mmCIF file of C-alpha atoms in Angstrom:
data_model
loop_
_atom_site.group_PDB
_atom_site.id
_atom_site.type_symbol
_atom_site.label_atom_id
_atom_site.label_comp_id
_atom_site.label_asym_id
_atom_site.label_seq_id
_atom_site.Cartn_x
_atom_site.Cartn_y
_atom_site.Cartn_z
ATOM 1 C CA UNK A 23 -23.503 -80.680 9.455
ATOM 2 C CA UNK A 24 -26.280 -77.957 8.669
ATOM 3 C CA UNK A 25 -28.244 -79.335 12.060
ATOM 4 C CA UNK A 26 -25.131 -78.441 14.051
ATOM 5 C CA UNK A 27 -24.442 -75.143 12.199
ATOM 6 C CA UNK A 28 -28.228 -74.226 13.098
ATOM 7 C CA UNK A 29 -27.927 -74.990 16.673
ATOM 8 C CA UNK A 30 -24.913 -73.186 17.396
ATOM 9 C CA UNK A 31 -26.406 -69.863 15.722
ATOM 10 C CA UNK A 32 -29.520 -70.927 17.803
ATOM 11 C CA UNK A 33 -27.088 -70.546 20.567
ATOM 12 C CA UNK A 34 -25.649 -67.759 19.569
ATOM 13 C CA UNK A 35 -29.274 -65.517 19.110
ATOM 14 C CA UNK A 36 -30.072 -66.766 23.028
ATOM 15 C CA UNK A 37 -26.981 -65.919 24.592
ATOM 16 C CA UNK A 38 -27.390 -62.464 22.769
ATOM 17 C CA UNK A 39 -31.030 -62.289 23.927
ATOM 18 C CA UNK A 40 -29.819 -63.065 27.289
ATOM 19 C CA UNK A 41 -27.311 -60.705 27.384
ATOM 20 C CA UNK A 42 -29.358 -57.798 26.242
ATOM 21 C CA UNK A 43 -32.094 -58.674 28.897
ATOM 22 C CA UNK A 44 -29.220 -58.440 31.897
ATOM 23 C CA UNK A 45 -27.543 -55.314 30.607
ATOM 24 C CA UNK A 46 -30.821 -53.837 29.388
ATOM 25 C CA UNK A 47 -30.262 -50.752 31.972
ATOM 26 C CA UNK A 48 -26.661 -50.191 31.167
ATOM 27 C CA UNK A 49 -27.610 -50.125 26.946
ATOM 28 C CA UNK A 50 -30.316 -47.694 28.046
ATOM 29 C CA UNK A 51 -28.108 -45.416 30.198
ATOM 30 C CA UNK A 52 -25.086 -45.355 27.499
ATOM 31 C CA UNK A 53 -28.008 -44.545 24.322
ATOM 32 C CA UNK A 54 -30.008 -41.376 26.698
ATOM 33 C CA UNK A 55 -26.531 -40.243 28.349
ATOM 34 C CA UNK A 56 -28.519 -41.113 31.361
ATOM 35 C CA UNK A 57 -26.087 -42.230 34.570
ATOM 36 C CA UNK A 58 -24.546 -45.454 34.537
ATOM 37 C CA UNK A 59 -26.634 -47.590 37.389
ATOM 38 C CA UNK A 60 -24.585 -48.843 40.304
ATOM 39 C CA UNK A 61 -23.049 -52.222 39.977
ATOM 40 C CA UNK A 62 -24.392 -54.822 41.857
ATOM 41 C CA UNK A 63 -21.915 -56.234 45.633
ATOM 42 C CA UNK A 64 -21.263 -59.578 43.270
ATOM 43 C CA UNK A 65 -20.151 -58.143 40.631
ATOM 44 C CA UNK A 66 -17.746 -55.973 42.478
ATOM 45 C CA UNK A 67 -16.533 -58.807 44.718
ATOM 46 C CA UNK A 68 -15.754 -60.973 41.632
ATOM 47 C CA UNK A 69 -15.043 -58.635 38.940
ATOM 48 C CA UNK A 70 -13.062 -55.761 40.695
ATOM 49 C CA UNK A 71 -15.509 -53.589 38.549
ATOM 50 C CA UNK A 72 -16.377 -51.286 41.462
ATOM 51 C CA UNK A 73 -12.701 -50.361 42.647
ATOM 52 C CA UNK A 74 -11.528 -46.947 42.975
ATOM 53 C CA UNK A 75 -9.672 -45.864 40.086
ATOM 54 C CA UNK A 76 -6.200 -44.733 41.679
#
């Protein structure tokens, strides 16, 4: 039981680590009050992110 505990917070610290390395520009624009950078065609496509806001 403590070996599977351990791997899922394993799990848990890489995802985060992952997710901080992808966003890395959008945590630095929000912190500096820098622009948000443009989101990429994918994301749009799939996400609706990039829609105008009516």
């Amino acid at each position: 039981m403590k070996g599977t505990i351990r791997t899922i917070i394993d799990i848990c610290i890489i995802m985060l680590a992952v997710f901080l390395i992808i966003h890395r520009r959008v945590i630095s624009a929000a912190l500096t009050g820098a622009p948000m950078p443009e989101t990429p065609e994918w994301h749009k496509k799939c996400l609706g992110c990039g829609k105008e806001q009516k």
